Coordinates of C-alpha atoms in Angstrom, one line a residue:
M1 CA 213.2 13.6 -25.6
S2 CA 213.3 12.8 -21.8
W3 CA 214.4 9.4 -20.6
R4 CA 212.2 7.2 -18.5
P5 CA 212.9 3.7 -17.3
G6 CA 211.9 0.8 -19.5
L7 CA 211.3 2.9 -22.7
L8 CA 211.7 -0.3 -24.7
G9 CA 210.0 -2.5 -22.1
D10 CA 211.4 -4.5 -19.2
A11 CA 212.7 -7.3 -21.4
G12 CA 215.3 -5.2 -23.2
P13 CA 216.1 -5.2 -26.9
G14 CA 215.6 -8.9 -27.5
R15 CA 218.7 -9.3 -29.7
R16 CA 222.4 -9.8 -29.0
G17 CA 225.5 -7.9 -30.2
T18 CA 225.2 -5.4 -33.0
A19 CA 221.6 -6.2 -33.8
G20 CA 220.7 -5.4 -30.2
L21 CA 222.6 -2.1 -30.3
L22 CA 220.8 -1.0 -33.5
R23 CA 217.4 -2.0 -32.1
V24 CA 218.1 0.3 -29.1
L25 CA 218.8 3.2 -31.5
A26 CA 215.5 2.7 -33.3
A27 CA 213.7 3.9 -30.2
Y28 CA 215.7 7.1 -30.3
R29 CA 215.4 8.0 -34.0
L30 CA 215.0 11.7 -33.6
P31 CA 218.0 12.5 -31.5
Y32 CA 220.1 10.0 -33.5
A33 CA 219.0 11.7 -36.8
L34 CA 219.9 15.1 -35.3
S35 CA 223.3 13.8 -34.3
V36 CA 223.9 12.5 -37.8
L37 CA 222.7 15.8 -39.3
F38 CA 225.1 17.9 -37.2
G39 CA 227.9 15.3 -37.8
V40 CA 227.5 15.8 -41.6
L41 CA 227.4 19.6 -41.2
N42 CA 230.4 19.5 -38.9
Q43 CA 232.7 17.5 -41.2
G44 CA 231.0 18.8 -44.4
A45 CA 231.5 22.5 -43.4
G46 CA 235.1 21.7 -42.4
I47 CA 235.8 20.1 -45.8
A48 CA 234.2 23.0 -47.6
A49 CA 236.1 25.6 -45.6
L50 CA 239.5 24.1 -46.2
T51 CA 238.7 23.6 -49.9
L52 CA 237.6 27.2 -50.3
G53 CA 240.7 28.2 -48.4
G54 CA 242.8 26.3 -51.0
Y55 CA 241.0 27.9 -53.8
L56 CA 241.6 31.4 -52.3
V57 CA 245.4 30.5 -52.1
G58 CA 245.3 29.5 -55.7
L59 CA 243.6 32.7 -56.7
A60 CA 246.1 34.8 -54.8
L61 CA 249.0 33.0 -56.4
T62 CA 247.6 33.8 -59.9
G63 CA 247.3 37.5 -59.0
T64 CA 243.5 37.8 -58.5
P65 CA 242.5 41.2 -57.2
A66 CA 241.7 41.5 -53.5
S67 CA 238.2 42.7 -54.2
R68 CA 237.4 39.3 -55.6
L69 CA 239.0 37.5 -52.7
W70 CA 237.2 39.2 -49.8
P71 CA 233.8 37.7 -50.4
L72 CA 235.3 34.2 -50.6
A73 CA 237.3 34.9 -47.4
V74 CA 234.1 35.9 -45.5
L75 CA 232.4 32.8 -46.8
T76 CA 235.3 30.7 -45.5
V77 CA 235.0 32.2 -42.1
A78 CA 231.2 31.6 -42.1
L79 CA 231.8 27.9 -42.9
M80 CA 234.2 27.7 -40.1
V81 CA 231.6 29.2 -37.7
V82 CA 229.1 26.7 -39.0
Q83 CA 231.5 23.9 -38.4
A84 CA 232.2 25.0 -34.8
L85 CA 228.5 25.3 -34.1
A86 CA 227.7 21.9 -35.7
N87 CA 230.6 20.3 -33.8
W88 CA 229.2 21.6 -30.5
L89 CA 225.6 20.5 -31.3
E90 CA 226.8 17.0 -32.5
A91 CA 228.8 16.4 -29.3
W92 CA 226.0 17.6 -27.1
I93 CA 223.2 15.6 -28.7
S94 CA 225.2 12.5 -29.3
H95 CA 226.5 12.3 -25.8
E96 CA 223.1 13.0 -24.3
L97 CA 221.7 10.3 -26.5
S98 CA 224.4 7.8 -25.4
F99 CA 223.8 8.6 -21.7
R100 CA 220.1 8.1 -22.1
L101 CA 220.7 4.7 -23.8
L102 CA 223.2 3.7 -21.1
A103 CA 220.6 4.5 -18.5
E104 CA 218.2 2.3 -20.4
V105 CA 220.7 -0.5 -20.6
R106 CA 221.5 -0.3 -16.8
Y107 CA 217.8 -0.4 -16.1
W108 CA 217.5 -3.6 -18.2
L109 CA 220.5 -5.1 -16.4
Y110 CA 218.9 -4.5 -13.1
R111 CA 215.7 -6.1 -14.3
A112 CA 217.8 -9.0 -15.6
F113 CA 219.5 -9.5 -12.3
E114 CA 216.0 -9.4 -10.6
R115 CA 214.6 -11.8 -13.1
I116 CA 217.2 -14.5 -12.9
A117 CA 218.1 -14.1 -9.2
P118 CA 218.8 -15.9 -7.0
G119 CA 219.1 -19.2 -8.8
G120 CA 220.6 -17.9 -11.9
L121 CA 223.3 -16.0 -10.1
V122 CA 224.6 -18.9 -8.0
T123 CA 227.2 -20.0 -10.4
R124 CA 228.4 -16.5 -11.4
R125 CA 231.2 -14.6 -9.9
T126 CA 230.4 -11.2 -8.3
G127 CA 233.3 -9.5 -10.0
D128 CA 232.2 -10.8 -13.4
L129 CA 228.6 -9.5 -12.9
A130 CA 230.0 -6.1 -11.7
A131 CA 232.2 -5.9 -14.9
I132 CA 229.1 -6.4 -17.1
A133 CA 227.0 -3.9 -15.3
L134 CA 229.7 -1.3 -15.1
R135 CA 232.6 -1.6 -17.6
D136 CA 230.9 -3.5 -20.4
A137 CA 227.8 -1.2 -20.2
E138 CA 230.1 1.9 -20.3
N139 CA 231.9 0.5 -23.4
L140 CA 228.6 0.8 -25.3
E141 CA 228.9 4.6 -25.0
I142 CA 231.6 4.5 -27.7
F143 CA 229.1 3.0 -30.1
Y144 CA 226.2 5.2 -29.3
A145 CA 228.0 8.6 -29.0
H146 CA 230.6 8.0 -31.8
T147 CA 230.6 4.8 -33.9
S148 CA 227.0 4.7 -35.0
I149 CA 227.0 8.4 -35.9
Y150 CA 230.3 8.3 -37.8
I151 CA 229.2 5.3 -39.7
A152 CA 226.2 7.3 -41.0
V153 CA 228.5 10.3 -41.8
A154 CA 231.0 8.1 -43.6
L155 CA 228.2 6.6 -45.8
I156 CA 226.9 10.1 -46.7
L157 CA 229.8 12.5 -47.1
P158 CA 232.4 10.6 -49.4
P159 CA 229.8 9.9 -52.1
V160 CA 228.6 13.5 -51.9
A161 CA 232.2 14.6 -52.2
L162 CA 232.8 12.4 -55.3
V163 CA 229.7 13.9 -57.0
A164 CA 230.8 17.4 -56.2
L165 CA 234.4 16.8 -57.5
A166 CA 232.9 15.1 -60.7
V167 CA 230.9 18.3 -61.4
V168 CA 234.1 20.3 -61.4
A169 CA 236.4 17.7 -63.1
W170 CA 235.2 14.2 -63.6
P171 CA 238.7 12.7 -64.2
L172 CA 239.7 13.8 -60.7
A173 CA 236.7 12.1 -59.2
A174 CA 237.4 8.9 -61.1
V175 CA 241.0 8.8 -59.8
L176 CA 239.9 9.5 -56.2
A177 CA 237.1 7.0 -56.0
P178 CA 239.2 3.8 -55.8
W179 CA 241.3 5.2 -53.0
L180 CA 238.2 6.1 -50.9
L181 CA 236.9 2.7 -51.4
L182 CA 240.2 1.1 -50.3
V183 CA 240.3 3.2 -47.1
A184 CA 236.6 2.3 -46.4
T185 CA 237.3 -1.4 -46.6
V186 CA 240.3 -1.5 -44.2
P187 CA 238.2 -1.7 -41.0
F188 CA 235.9 -4.4 -42.5
A189 CA 238.9 -6.4 -43.8
L190 CA 240.3 -6.6 -40.3
R191 CA 236.9 -7.1 -38.6
R192 CA 237.8 -10.6 -37.4
R193 CA 241.0 -9.5 -35.8
H194 CA 239.0 -6.6 -34.2
A195 CA 236.7 -9.1 -32.6
A196 CA 239.4 -11.5 -31.5
H197 CA 241.5 -8.7 -29.9
G198 CA 238.4 -7.2 -28.3
R199 CA 237.2 -10.5 -26.8
R200 CA 240.7 -11.1 -25.4
V201 CA 241.0 -7.7 -23.8
R202 CA 237.4 -7.8 -22.5
D203 CA 237.9 -11.3 -20.9
L204 CA 241.2 -10.3 -19.3
R205 CA 239.8 -7.1 -17.9
A206 CA 237.0 -9.1 -16.4
L207 CA 239.5 -11.6 -15.0
V208 CA 241.7 -8.9 -13.4
G209 CA 238.6 -7.1 -12.0
T210 CA 237.2 -10.4 -10.5
R211 CA 240.5 -11.4 -9.0
M212 CA 241.0 -7.9 -7.5
L213 CA 237.5 -8.1 -6.0
D214 CA 238.1 -11.6 -4.6
L215 CA 241.4 -10.3 -3.1
V216 CA 239.7 -7.3 -1.4
Q217 CA 236.8 -9.4 -0.1
G218 CA 239.0 -12.3 1.1
L219 CA 242.0 -10.3 2.2
R220 CA 241.8 -11.5 5.8
E221 CA 241.7 -15.1 4.8
V222 CA 244.5 -14.6 2.3
L223 CA 246.8 -13.0 4.9
T224 CA 245.7 -15.4 7.6
F225 CA 246.8 -18.5 5.6
G226 CA 249.9 -16.8 4.2
R227 CA 248.8 -16.8 0.6
D228 CA 249.5 -13.2 0.0
E229 CA 252.5 -13.8 -2.2
D230 CA 250.7 -16.5 -4.3
T231 CA 247.7 -14.2 -4.7
R232 CA 249.9 -11.3 -5.7
T233 CA 251.6 -13.5 -8.3
E234 CA 248.3 -14.6 -9.8
L235 CA 247.1 -11.0 -10.0
T236 CA 250.4 -9.8 -11.5
Q237 CA 250.3 -12.5 -14.1
A238 CA 246.7 -11.6 -15.0
S239 CA 247.7 -7.9 -15.3
A240 CA 250.7 -8.8 -17.5
D241 CA 248.4 -10.8 -19.8
L242 CA 246.0 -7.9 -20.0
A243 CA 248.8 -5.5 -20.8
E244 CA 250.1 -7.8 -23.6
A245 CA 246.6 -8.1 -25.1
Q246 CA 246.2 -4.3 -25.0
R247 CA 249.6 -3.9 -26.6
R248 CA 248.6 -6.3 -29.4
Q249 CA 245.3 -4.3 -29.9
A250 CA 247.3 -1.0 -30.0
V251 CA 249.8 -2.5 -32.6
R252 CA 246.9 -3.6 -34.8
G253 CA 245.3 -0.2 -34.4
G254 CA 248.6 1.6 -35.3
L255 CA 249.0 -0.7 -38.4
E256 CA 245.4 0.3 -39.5
Q257 CA 246.2 3.9 -39.1
A258 CA 249.5 3.7 -41.0
V259 CA 247.9 1.8 -43.9
C260 CA 245.0 4.3 -44.1
A261 CA 247.4 7.3 -43.9
T262 CA 249.4 5.8 -46.8
L263 CA 246.3 5.2 -48.8
T264 CA 245.1 8.8 -48.1
G265 CA 248.4 10.2 -49.2
A266 CA 248.4 8.1 -52.3
G267 CA 244.9 9.2 -53.2
T268 CA 245.7 12.9 -52.7
V269 CA 248.9 12.6 -54.8
S270 CA 247.0 10.8 -57.5
V271 CA 244.4 13.6 -57.7
L272 CA 247.2 16.2 -57.8
A273 CA 249.1 14.3 -60.5
T274 CA 245.9 13.9 -62.6
A275 CA 245.2 17.6 -62.2
V276 CA 248.7 18.5 -63.4
W277 CA 248.4 16.0 -66.3
H278 CA 245.1 17.6 -67.5
R279 CA 246.6 21.1 -67.0
V280 CA 243.9 22.2 -64.6
E281 CA 244.0 25.9 -63.6
V282 CA 246.1 26.6 -60.5
P283 CA 243.1 27.7 -58.2
I284 CA 241.2 24.5 -59.2
L285 CA 244.3 22.4 -58.8
V286 CA 245.0 23.6 -55.3
A287 CA 241.3 23.3 -54.3
A288 CA 241.0 19.9 -55.8
T289 CA 244.1 18.6 -54.0
V290 CA 242.9 20.0 -50.6
F291 CA 239.4 18.6 -51.3
A292 CA 240.8 15.2 -52.2
G293 CA 242.7 15.0 -48.9
Q294 CA 239.8 16.2 -46.9
S295 CA 237.4 13.7 -48.5
F296 CA 239.0 11.0 -46.4
T297 CA 238.2 12.8 -43.1
P298 CA 234.8 11.0 -42.5
L299 CA 236.5 7.6 -43.1
L300 CA 239.5 8.4 -40.9
T301 CA 237.3 9.7 -38.1
L302 CA 235.3 6.4 -38.3
L303 CA 238.6 4.5 -38.2
K304 CA 239.6 6.0 -34.9
V305 CA 236.6 4.6 -33.1
T306 CA 236.4 1.3 -35.0
R307 CA 240.0 0.4 -33.9
I308 CA 238.4 -0.7 -30.7
W309 CA 235.2 -1.9 -32.3
G310 CA 236.1 -5.5 -31.3
L311 CA 236.0 -4.5 -27.6
T312 CA 232.7 -2.6 -28.0
S313 CA 231.0 -5.5 -29.8
S314 CA 232.4 -8.0 -27.3
S315 CA 231.0 -5.9 -24.5
A316 CA 227.7 -5.7 -26.2
D317 CA 227.6 -9.5 -26.6
R318 CA 228.2 -9.9 -22.8
V319 CA 225.5 -7.3 -21.9
F320 CA 222.9 -8.7 -24.3
D321 CA 223.7 -12.3 -23.4
L322 CA 222.8 -11.4 -19.8
L323 CA 219.7 -9.5 -20.9
E324 CA 218.5 -12.5 -22.9
E325 CA 219.2 -15.1 -20.2
P326 CA 215.9 -16.7 -19.3
A327 CA 214.4 -16.6 -15.8
V328 CA 215.2 -19.6 -13.7
V329 CA 211.5 -19.8 -12.8
D330 CA 208.5 -18.8 -14.8
D331 CA 206.5 -15.9 -13.3
S332 CA 203.3 -16.6 -15.1
G333 CA 201.0 -17.1 -12.1
T334 CA 198.0 -15.0 -11.5
R335 CA 196.9 -15.8 -7.9
D336 CA 197.2 -13.3 -5.1
A337 CA 198.7 -14.2 -1.8
P338 CA 196.3 -15.3 1.0
D339 CA 196.3 -13.2 4.1
T340 CA 195.7 -16.0 6.6
A341 CA 197.8 -18.8 8.1
C342 CA 199.1 -21.1 5.4
S343 CA 199.9 -24.7 5.2
V344 CA 203.0 -25.9 3.2
T345 CA 203.2 -29.2 1.3
I346 CA 206.1 -30.7 -0.5
D347 CA 204.7 -33.4 -2.6
R348 CA 207.0 -36.1 -4.1
V349 CA 209.6 -33.5 -5.1
W350 CA 212.7 -34.4 -7.1
F351 CA 215.3 -31.7 -7.6
R352 CA 218.9 -31.3 -8.8
Y353 CA 220.9 -28.2 -9.5
G354 CA 222.1 -29.3 -12.9
E355 CA 221.4 -32.0 -15.5
D356 CA 224.8 -33.7 -14.8
E357 CA 224.5 -33.4 -11.0
A358 CA 223.2 -35.9 -8.5
W359 CA 219.6 -35.5 -7.2
V360 CA 219.5 -33.5 -4.0
L361 CA 215.8 -34.4 -3.3
R362 CA 214.5 -37.8 -4.3
G363 CA 210.7 -37.9 -4.1
A364 CA 210.6 -35.9 -0.8
D365 CA 207.3 -35.5 1.0
L366 CA 206.6 -33.1 3.8
T367 CA 203.5 -31.3 5.2
V368 CA 203.7 -28.3 7.5
P369 CA 200.2 -27.7 9.0
A370 CA 199.1 -24.0 9.1
G371 CA 200.4 -22.3 12.2
S372 CA 202.7 -25.2 13.2
T373 CA 206.5 -25.4 13.4
V374 CA 208.5 -28.2 11.6
A375 CA 212.2 -28.6 12.2
L376 CA 214.3 -30.1 9.3
V377 CA 217.2 -32.0 10.6
G378 CA 219.8 -34.2 8.9
A379 CA 223.4 -34.4 7.8
T380 CA 224.9 -31.7 5.6
G381 CA 223.7 -32.2 2.0
A382 CA 220.5 -34.0 3.0
G383 CA 218.4 -31.3 1.2
K384 CA 217.2 -29.0 4.0
S385 CA 218.2 -25.7 2.5
T386 CA 217.1 -26.9 -0.9
M387 CA 213.6 -27.4 0.5
A388 CA 213.6 -23.8 1.7
G389 CA 214.9 -22.5 -1.7
L390 CA 212.0 -24.3 -3.5
L391 CA 209.4 -22.7 -1.2
L392 CA 210.9 -19.3 -2.1
R393 CA 211.0 -20.3 -5.8
A394 CA 214.7 -19.7 -6.2
F395 CA 214.3 -22.8 -8.3
D396 CA 211.4 -25.1 -9.4
P397 CA 211.5 -28.9 -8.9
Q398 CA 212.1 -31.1 -11.9
R399 CA 209.3 -33.3 -10.6
G400 CA 206.6 -33.0 -8.0
V401 CA 204.9 -29.9 -6.6
V402 CA 205.3 -27.5 -3.7
R403 CA 202.0 -26.2 -2.5
V404 CA 200.8 -23.4 -0.2
N405 CA 197.3 -23.8 1.1
G406 CA 196.9 -26.7 -1.3
V407 CA 197.7 -24.5 -4.3
D408 CA 200.8 -25.1 -6.6
I409 CA 203.1 -22.1 -5.8
R410 CA 203.6 -21.7 -9.5
E411 CA 200.0 -20.4 -9.7
Y412 CA 200.9 -17.5 -7.4
R413 CA 202.4 -14.3 -8.8
L414 CA 206.1 -14.5 -7.7
E415 CA 205.8 -11.1 -5.9
A416 CA 202.7 -12.3 -4.0
L417 CA 204.5 -15.6 -3.0
L418 CA 207.5 -13.8 -1.7
R419 CA 205.2 -11.5 0.4
L420 CA 204.0 -14.7 2.1
V421 CA 207.5 -15.7 3.4
A422 CA 209.8 -14.1 5.9
Y423 CA 213.2 -15.6 5.5
V424 CA 216.0 -15.6 8.2
P425 CA 219.2 -16.9 6.5
Q426 CA 222.2 -18.4 8.2
D427 CA 224.6 -16.0 6.3
V428 CA 222.9 -12.6 6.8
F429 CA 223.6 -10.0 4.2
L430 CA 223.6 -6.3 5.3
L431 CA 223.9 -3.4 2.9
H432 CA 226.6 -0.8 3.4
D433 CA 224.0 1.6 4.9
T434 CA 222.5 2.5 8.2
L435 CA 221.0 -0.2 10.5
R436 CA 217.7 1.6 10.1
E437 CA 217.7 1.2 6.3
N438 CA 218.7 -2.4 6.6
L439 CA 215.7 -3.1 8.8
L440 CA 213.4 -1.1 6.5
L441 CA 214.2 -3.5 3.6
A442 CA 211.5 -5.7 5.2
A443 CA 208.9 -3.0 5.4
P444 CA 209.8 0.4 3.9
D445 CA 206.9 2.2 5.5
A446 CA 207.4 0.9 9.0
S447 CA 207.1 3.5 11.7
D448 CA 209.7 4.4 14.4
A449 CA 207.4 2.7 17.0
A450 CA 207.4 -0.5 14.9
L451 CA 211.2 -0.4 14.6
D452 CA 211.5 0.1 18.4
E453 CA 209.3 -2.9 19.0
V454 CA 211.2 -5.3 16.8
T455 CA 214.6 -4.2 18.0
A456 CA 213.5 -4.8 21.5
A457 CA 212.1 -8.2 20.7
A458 CA 215.2 -9.3 18.8
Q459 CA 217.5 -8.2 21.6
L460 CA 219.1 -5.4 19.5
R461 CA 218.9 -2.7 22.1
P462 CA 222.3 -3.5 23.7
V463 CA 223.8 -3.3 20.2
L464 CA 222.2 0.0 19.5
R465 CA 223.6 1.4 22.8
R466 CA 227.1 0.4 21.7
L467 CA 226.8 1.9 18.2
P468 CA 227.7 5.6 18.0
D469 CA 224.5 6.7 16.1
G470 CA 222.2 3.9 17.1
L471 CA 219.9 3.0 14.2
D472 CA 221.5 5.6 12.0
T473 CA 225.0 4.0 12.3
I474 CA 226.5 2.8 9.0
V475 CA 227.0 -0.9 9.6
G476 CA 229.8 -1.3 6.9
E477 CA 229.9 -3.6 3.9
R478 CA 228.1 -6.8 4.6
G479 CA 227.6 -5.6 8.2
A480 CA 231.3 -5.6 9.0
R481 CA 230.7 -3.5 12.2
L482 CA 228.5 -6.2 13.7
S483 CA 229.4 -9.7 14.9
G484 CA 227.8 -12.7 13.4
G485 CA 225.4 -13.1 16.2
E486 CA 224.4 -9.4 16.0
R487 CA 223.8 -9.8 12.3
Q488 CA 221.5 -12.7 13.0
R489 CA 219.5 -10.5 15.5
V490 CA 219.1 -8.0 12.7
A491 CA 217.7 -10.7 10.5
L492 CA 215.3 -11.7 13.2
A493 CA 214.2 -8.1 13.6
R494 CA 213.6 -7.8 9.8
A495 CA 211.5 -11.0 9.9
L496 CA 209.4 -9.6 12.7
L497 CA 209.0 -6.4 10.7
R498 CA 208.0 -8.4 7.6
D499 CA 205.1 -10.0 9.5
A500 CA 204.5 -12.7 6.9
P501 CA 202.3 -15.8 7.5
I502 CA 205.2 -18.2 6.6
L503 CA 208.5 -18.2 8.3
V504 CA 211.8 -19.9 7.2
L505 CA 214.6 -20.0 9.7
D506 CA 217.8 -21.3 8.2
E507 CA 220.2 -22.0 11.1
S508 CA 219.1 -18.7 12.6
S509 CA 221.0 -19.3 15.9
S510 CA 224.1 -20.9 14.4
Q511 CA 226.3 -17.9 15.3
L512 CA 224.9 -17.4 18.8
D513 CA 226.4 -18.8 22.0
V514 CA 224.2 -20.6 24.5
L515 CA 223.5 -17.5 26.6
S516 CA 222.6 -15.3 23.6
E517 CA 220.4 -18.1 22.2
R518 CA 218.4 -18.1 25.4
E519 CA 218.2 -14.3 25.4
I520 CA 216.6 -14.2 21.9
G521 CA 214.5 -17.4 22.4
T522 CA 211.6 -15.2 23.4
A523 CA 212.0 -13.2 20.1
V524 CA 212.0 -16.4 18.1
D525 CA 208.9 -17.7 19.9
Q526 CA 207.2 -14.4 19.2
L527 CA 208.2 -14.6 15.6
R528 CA 206.9 -18.2 15.3
S529 CA 203.6 -17.5 17.1
G530 CA 200.7 -18.0 14.7
R531 CA 203.0 -18.6 11.7
T532 CA 203.7 -21.6 9.7
T533 CA 207.4 -22.1 10.4
L534 CA 210.0 -24.2 8.6
V535 CA 213.2 -24.4 10.7
I536 CA 216.5 -25.7 9.4
A537 CA 218.2 -26.6 12.6
H538 CA 221.1 -28.5 14.3
R539 CA 220.9 -26.9 17.7
L540 CA 219.0 -29.1 20.2
A541 CA 217.3 -26.2 21.8
T542 CA 215.8 -25.1 18.6
I543 CA 214.7 -28.7 17.6
R544 CA 213.0 -29.3 20.9
T545 CA 210.6 -26.4 20.5
A546 CA 209.3 -27.5 17.2
D547 CA 205.9 -29.2 16.9
L548 CA 207.3 -31.8 14.5
V549 CA 210.8 -32.9 13.5
A550 CA 211.4 -34.2 10.0
L551 CA 214.5 -36.3 9.5
L552 CA 216.1 -36.0 6.0
Q553 CA 218.4 -38.6 4.6
D554 CA 219.7 -38.8 1.0
G555 CA 217.1 -36.3 -0.2
Q556 CA 214.1 -38.0 1.4
V557 CA 212.0 -37.4 4.6
V558 CA 212.5 -40.7 6.2
D559 CA 210.5 -40.0 9.4
I560 CA 208.5 -37.1 10.9
A561 CA 207.1 -36.9 14.5
P562 CA 207.4 -34.8 17.7
H563 CA 211.0 -34.8 19.1
E564 CA 210.2 -37.2 22.0
V565 CA 208.5 -39.7 19.7
L566 CA 211.2 -39.5 17.0
I567 CA 214.1 -40.0 19.4
E568 CA 212.5 -43.2 20.7
R569 CA 211.7 -44.9 17.4
C570 CA 214.4 -43.6 15.0
A571 CA 218.0 -44.7 15.7
G572 CA 219.4 -42.3 13.1
Y573 CA 217.7 -39.4 14.8
A574 CA 218.8 -40.5 18.2
A575 CA 222.5 -40.6 17.0
L576 CA 222.1 -37.1 15.5
I577 CA 220.7 -35.7 18.7
A578 CA 223.4 -37.4 20.8
S579 CA 226.1 -35.8 18.7
Q580 CA 224.4 -32.4 19.0
R581 CA 224.2 -32.8 22.9
D582 CA 227.9 -33.2 22.9
A583 CA 228.4 -30.1 20.7
D584 CA 226.1 -28.0 22.9
A585 CA 227.9 -29.2 26.1
L586 CA 231.2 -28.2 24.6
M587 CA 229.8 -24.7 23.7
A588 CA 228.3 -24.3 27.2
A589 CA 231.7 -25.1 28.8
A590 CA 233.6 -22.6 26.7
P591 CA 235.4 -20.1 28.9
S592 CA 234.0 -16.9 27.4
G593 CA 230.4 -18.0 27.1
K594 CA 230.0 -15.1 24.7
P595 CA 230.0 -14.7 20.9
S596 CA 233.0 -13.4 19.1
P597 CA 233.3 -9.6 19.6
S598 CA 232.4 -7.3 16.9
P599 CA 235.2 -5.4 15.0
E600 CA 234.4 -2.3 17.0
G601 CA 234.8 -4.0 20.3
R602 CA 238.1 -5.6 19.5

């Protein structure tokens, strides 16, 4: 059975924990049934071979002629061959099954990230998400490749073994049954401790991984502020806590193993004593004793994997909790995106990020006519970036409506809405890939001529001349080989390549010096031409070029007009512009007049 993405649909299994794990297996009934079949043959043939070997030893001790022993010896060897073949087939099919299922789970996780992003990921730590997608998902392999199969084998073989022993000597089966039942109950009796230890180990692993990732990503800041010793102490303590939790888990596992070994030995001795008491013939006595000891094999094999069942089930809970997390916005719209210039209206919108948090927008109203540019200005926290996020449907407002061309954006298909908007963020993210691939995120089918055009318009050609392989240079994680200003030029080039009717510029020149800002002014003008543009701006040069300026205070648009009009009639805006003039003057007077050099140029 070949794997294909989304075999169970994009939504995943729809249940959490063990129920979700079992629901996944239901879609792969055939390979799972084959794995169980070969698991039963593997352990069953092993038990039969050893039992027959014991019977041969008993016959030999009683002086049975060799002519009678040879056929049984050949049968023993044949059973061993069957066991080896079944062992190979079980391992092959069960692991292929588990890897298919892990591929399915990873596919669901990607769809989950896609469904709840970006709003649903804002409060989550990157390291924690990485732990779910990698370590927790990998932990499910234990259940799919081993636990689920050994559970079925343990349910089948011991009862069959008891029936077989009862046919030969029912008193021996009666003595063996209670011991088998006791061994079978040990994992279930300690189930709560399994879960508690598993959660503790899982949580501490996630904490160590998250702190390590934070350290790697923030190493420069940690060293700059001299916090390396404190950070090392925190990481060491987290590692020590994890080691202690793993030690406790290992102690509990060792205790389980010791208890079950004791019960297995007691059961085997009980069968031997009963056989002696009933004066069973020597060959049957030896065979029954070996058979009794081997009857515990399926249960002991299951015990080996259930010792860490708490970790597996806890990982499953984290994976399925994420898979079941609802989308932040409901993608139930049916409208396609218009292919003409679009107006944007924010109509009496109220929004806050959490029920216990303050309102960020309080009945905000704003209209951006089609093809015009509106600059949003105001103090930090006034709600400028929140407006942009609502237009991109990172969130939906609690009250009010955001409209494009007079239509509630919730009526558009989310994919269609996002095609309408080209977004240039303040903090530009670049993949650890070539500059070419980072540009092609905006338009995967763009030609080399189109790339050449946008790199020229965004003033990227000087950057390309510096890079050793031009567009095919690996830019490093988050674009580490480029300066902040160079990354913003890449973002502008991507927006040009996107060629969407609505443009959102979020402080797109914040990391450029005055000279660089003038150099790419033409690119920004070209980018805005014919597009409906929403500019989040502090720089005076950017504000002046807008058709309208909207002043935000305390989550409301308190005034909107052209720059010259607004500065005359609004004292708050005049004060804001005055402070920005002072900041621009200081920047223009800076000795270097250039942006911070890139890492390569240092």
